[in-house]
C-alpha cells in the first residue's frame, strides 16, 4: 500500500472530506431528514405525533439503541409509495456524492414497511430506481442490502425472503439489524444458510451493544463476510486475532456510537485501537439524519476527538473499497483515485 507521509493537523479535515470513500453501513430509513418526514407525511396524509420539524428533532435524545429504534420506526411510517422510497434514496445519494462517496451499499428494512401493508416490490423498486438513476446522473455507484429485523421471528424473515425472491437481482446481499441484545445471530442460522445458497452476500450487526459472543456466532454460524459495528470485539483477544487474520471488515459508526451511549465521549472511541490491532475497520454514518452527521462528519469528528492521522485516513478509505462487494476492477479504480488525492495533497506542501 501507498506509504502515507504525515499531514499537518490543520490540513487533515480537508483531506478527510476530499478523499474518495465507500459507505458500507447506512440504513436508508435512517437518512430520512425531519423535513422530508414532514413533507412525505403531508403528501401521504399520514398523521405525525409531532407538531413541527423542531419538535421532532427535539425528540432525538437517545439513551441506547432501543430508544432510537422506537423513533426511527415511527419516522419510517410516512413511506407508502414507490416514489417515497425513490425520493428518500435520491436525497441520501446526492448527500453522499457531496461527501465524495464513490460507492454505497445501502441497508433497507423491508419488514418495517410490509408490516404496514406496503408491498416489498414498492420498497425495492423505488430504492433500486434511485440507485440506477444516481449512477448515471450523479456518478455514484450504489447497491442494496436487505436487512432482516432481528426482534422479529425466523418465520417472518423467511417470509420476507420469499417475498423478495422475484427481486433478488436488485439486491447484493442480506444483513441483520434492530434490537441486538436478546436476539443473537443463531436465531437466523437457517435463513442465512438459505441466503448463502442463493448466492447473496452476508453481513450482520454484531457487537454494537451485544457481547463478543454475538460476533463469533455471526462469523461461525451465519458465515457473514463483514461485521456491522463490532466495536465490542476489543473485549476478546482471540476474536481480535481472528478478525485481523481473516481480514473481516468492521463497519464502524462513530457518531452513532456516541449518540447511543456506546462511547458517550467520542474521545474514548476505540477506532484507533481496532486499526492498531490490524483490523479492517471502516467509518460510516449508520443513521445520519438521527445521529448528527453524514460520513464526512463522522470522519472529521472522530479524527479530531481521538487524534487519528493521515495514515489512518488512507487505511480507512482503502479498507472501505476493499471490503465492499464491488468488482475488483472498480476497487482498483477507486483505490487509484484515493492514492491520487493523497499525492495531490503533498504536491501543495509549502
Ligand atoms: N443497530 C441496529 N439496528 C439499526 C441500527 C443500528 O445501529 N440502525 C438502524 N437499525
Ligand atoms: Zn446500523
mmCIF file of N, CA, C and O in Angstrom, residues 19 126 139 165 180 236 291:
data_model
loop_
_atom_site.group_PDB
_atom_site.id
_atom_site.type_symbol
_atom_site.label_atom_id
_atom_site.label_comp_id
_atom_site.label_asym_id
_atom_site.label_seq_id
_atom_site.Cartn_x
_atom_site.Cartn_y
_atom_site.Cartn_z
ATOM 1 N N UNK A 19 -11.205 12.937 0.276
ATOM 2 C CA UNK A 19 -10.783 11.601 -0.188
ATOM 3 C C UNK A 19 -11.996 10.775 -0.618
ATOM 4 O O UNK A 19 -13.050 10.819 0.017
ATOM 5 N N UNK A 126 -38.495 1.226 -5.768
ATOM 6 C CA UNK A 126 -38.212 2.647 -5.553
ATOM 7 C C UNK A 126 -36.744 2.888 -5.228
ATOM 8 O O UNK A 126 -36.094 3.777 -5.801
ATOM 9 N N UNK A 139 -23.118 9.966 -10.850
ATOM 10 C CA UNK A 139 -21.801 9.316 -10.929
ATOM 11 C C UNK A 139 -21.419 8.539 -9.688
ATOM 12 O O UNK A 139 -20.232 8.337 -9.413
ATOM 13 N N UNK A 165 -37.873 -12.829 -3.295
ATOM 14 C CA UNK A 165 -37.282 -13.766 -4.270
ATOM 15 C C UNK A 165 -37.331 -13.274 -5.735
ATOM 16 O O UNK A 165 -36.323 -13.317 -6.414
ATOM 17 N N UNK A 180 -30.418 -5.641 19.350
ATOM 18 C CA UNK A 180 -29.412 -6.712 19.330
ATOM 19 C C UNK A 180 -29.473 -7.655 20.539
ATOM 20 O O UNK A 180 -29.569 -8.876 20.369
ATOM 21 N N UNK A 236 -12.236 -9.212 23.617
ATOM 22 C CA UNK A 236 -11.929 -10.622 23.387
ATOM 23 C C UNK A 236 -10.700 -10.711 22.485
ATOM 24 O O UNK A 236 -10.789 -10.530 21.259
ATOM 25 N N UNK A 291 -28.271 10.888 13.891
ATOM 26 C CA UNK A 291 -27.086 10.893 14.750
ATOM 27 C C UNK A 291 -26.178 12.108 14.533
ATOM 28 O O UNK A 291 -25.048 12.131 15.017
#
